[in-house]
Amino acid sequence: MSVKFEKDNTFVTGRFKSMGFALKGAIKLITTEHSVMVQSSIAVIMIIAGFYFQISRTDWMFQILAFGLVLSVEGLNTAVEKVADFVHPDYHERIGFIKDIAAGAVFFAAMTAIAIGLMIYLPIFL
């Protein structure tokens, strides 16, 4: 079955439609990808910790930026993996290389978030 999408050229309604697609994608990401479920759960725990320990406004900015970075890069990684699996469902060395690079980007984002978390919370516990 073929579905035809018509482009909405009006600014306001076009933006609302785009936001709707983005929200739908975010919900799919959170409800179907286990790594995003784990990362979202960690984000919630860290938000609770932020309120509990009354972190500064600057710490909040860095903490939110770290969550956004990790979840965004994880979303892009998931998209790369889904496209790669669609294009070449069987194992292929070059597809594996591409997927490894995308996963490496998530690793860098996660390490950055861990470093930010340690800089915020380690002084509280020490």
Coordinates of C-alpha atoms in Angstrom, one line a residue:
M1 CA 0.0 0.0 0.0
S2 CA 1.4 3.4 -1.0
V3 CA 0.8 6.4 1.1
K4 CA 1.2 9.8 -0.4
F5 CA 2.5 12.6 1.8
E6 CA 1.6 16.1 0.7
K7 CA 4.0 18.9 1.7
D8 CA 2.4 21.6 3.8
N9 CA 3.9 24.9 2.5
T10 CA 2.3 27.1 5.1
F11 CA 4.7 28.1 7.8
V12 CA 2.6 27.6 11.0
T13 CA 0.8 24.4 10.1
G14 CA 3.9 23.0 8.5
R15 CA 5.9 23.6 11.7
F16 CA 3.1 22.0 13.8
K17 CA 3.1 18.9 11.5
S18 CA 6.9 18.7 11.8
M19 CA 6.7 18.9 15.6
G20 CA 4.1 16.2 15.5
F21 CA 6.3 13.9 13.5
A22 CA 9.2 14.7 15.9
L23 CA 7.2 13.9 19.0
K24 CA 6.0 10.7 17.4
G25 CA 9.6 9.8 16.7
A26 CA 10.7 10.6 20.2
I27 CA 7.9 8.5 21.7
K28 CA 8.8 5.6 19.4
L29 CA 12.5 5.9 20.4
I30 CA 11.6 5.9 24.1
T31 CA 9.1 3.1 24.0
T32 CA 11.0 0.7 21.6
E33 CA 14.7 1.1 22.2
H34 CA 16.1 -0.4 25.4
S35 CA 19.2 1.7 25.5
V36 CA 17.0 4.9 25.4
M37 CA 14.8 3.5 28.1
V38 CA 17.8 3.0 30.3
Q39 CA 19.2 6.4 29.5
S40 CA 15.9 8.1 30.0
S41 CA 15.6 6.4 33.4
I42 CA 19.0 7.6 34.4
A43 CA 18.0 11.1 33.3
V44 CA 14.9 11.0 35.6
I45 CA 17.1 9.8 38.5
M46 CA 19.5 12.6 37.9
I47 CA 16.7 15.1 37.7
I48 CA 15.4 13.9 41.1
A49 CA 19.0 14.1 42.4
G50 CA 19.3 17.6 41.1
F51 CA 16.2 18.7 43.0
Y52 CA 17.2 16.8 46.1
F53 CA 20.7 18.2 46.3
Q54 CA 19.6 21.7 45.0
I55 CA 22.2 22.0 42.3
S56 CA 22.9 25.4 40.9
R57 CA 21.3 26.9 37.8
T58 CA 24.6 26.3 35.9
D59 CA 24.7 22.7 37.0
W60 CA 21.2 22.3 35.8
M61 CA 22.1 23.7 32.4
F62 CA 25.1 21.3 32.1
Q63 CA 23.0 18.3 33.3
I64 CA 20.2 19.0 30.8
L65 CA 22.7 19.5 28.0
A66 CA 24.3 16.2 28.9
F67 CA 20.9 14.3 28.8
G68 CA 20.0 16.0 25.5
L69 CA 23.4 15.2 24.0
V70 CA 23.2 11.5 24.9
L71 CA 19.6 11.0 23.9
S72 CA 20.0 12.9 20.6
V73 CA 23.1 11.0 19.6
E74 CA 21.5 7.7 20.7
G75 CA 18.5 8.6 18.4
L76 CA 20.8 9.2 15.5
N77 CA 22.7 6.0 16.2
T78 CA 19.4 4.1 16.2
A79 CA 18.4 5.7 12.9
V80 CA 21.7 4.7 11.4
E81 CA 21.3 1.1 12.6
K82 CA 17.7 0.9 11.3
V83 CA 18.6 2.3 7.9
A84 CA 21.7 0.0 7.7
D85 CA 19.6 -3.1 8.6
F86 CA 16.9 -2.1 6.1
V87 CA 19.5 -1.6 3.3
H88 CA 21.5 -4.8 4.1
P89 CA 19.7 -7.1 6.5
D90 CA 22.4 -9.7 6.5
Y91 CA 25.8 -9.2 8.2
H92 CA 28.2 -7.1 6.1
E93 CA 31.6 -5.9 7.2
R94 CA 31.1 -2.4 5.9
I95 CA 27.7 -2.1 7.5
G96 CA 29.2 -3.3 10.7
F97 CA 31.9 -0.7 10.4
I98 CA 29.3 2.1 10.0
K99 CA 27.2 0.8 12.9
D100 CA 30.3 0.7 15.1
I101 CA 31.2 4.3 14.3
A102 CA 27.6 5.4 15.2
A103 CA 27.9 3.5 18.5
G104 CA 31.2 5.1 19.1
A105 CA 29.6 8.5 18.9
V106 CA 27.1 7.4 21.6
F107 CA 30.1 6.3 23.7
F108 CA 31.7 9.8 23.4
A109 CA 28.4 11.4 24.4
A110 CA 27.9 9.0 27.3
M111 CA 31.4 9.6 28.6
T112 CA 30.8 13.4 28.4
A113 CA 27.6 13.0 30.4
I114 CA 29.4 10.9 33.0
A115 CA 32.1 13.5 33.3
I116 CA 29.6 16.2 33.8
G117 CA 27.7 14.2 36.3
L118 CA 30.8 13.5 38.3
M119 CA 31.8 17.2 38.3
I120 CA 28.3 18.1 39.6
Y121 CA 27.8 15.3 42.2
L122 CA 31.2 14.2 43.3
P123 CA 31.9 17.4 45.4
I124 CA 28.5 16.9 47.1
F125 CA 29.5 13.4 48.3
L126 CA 33.1 14.2 49.2

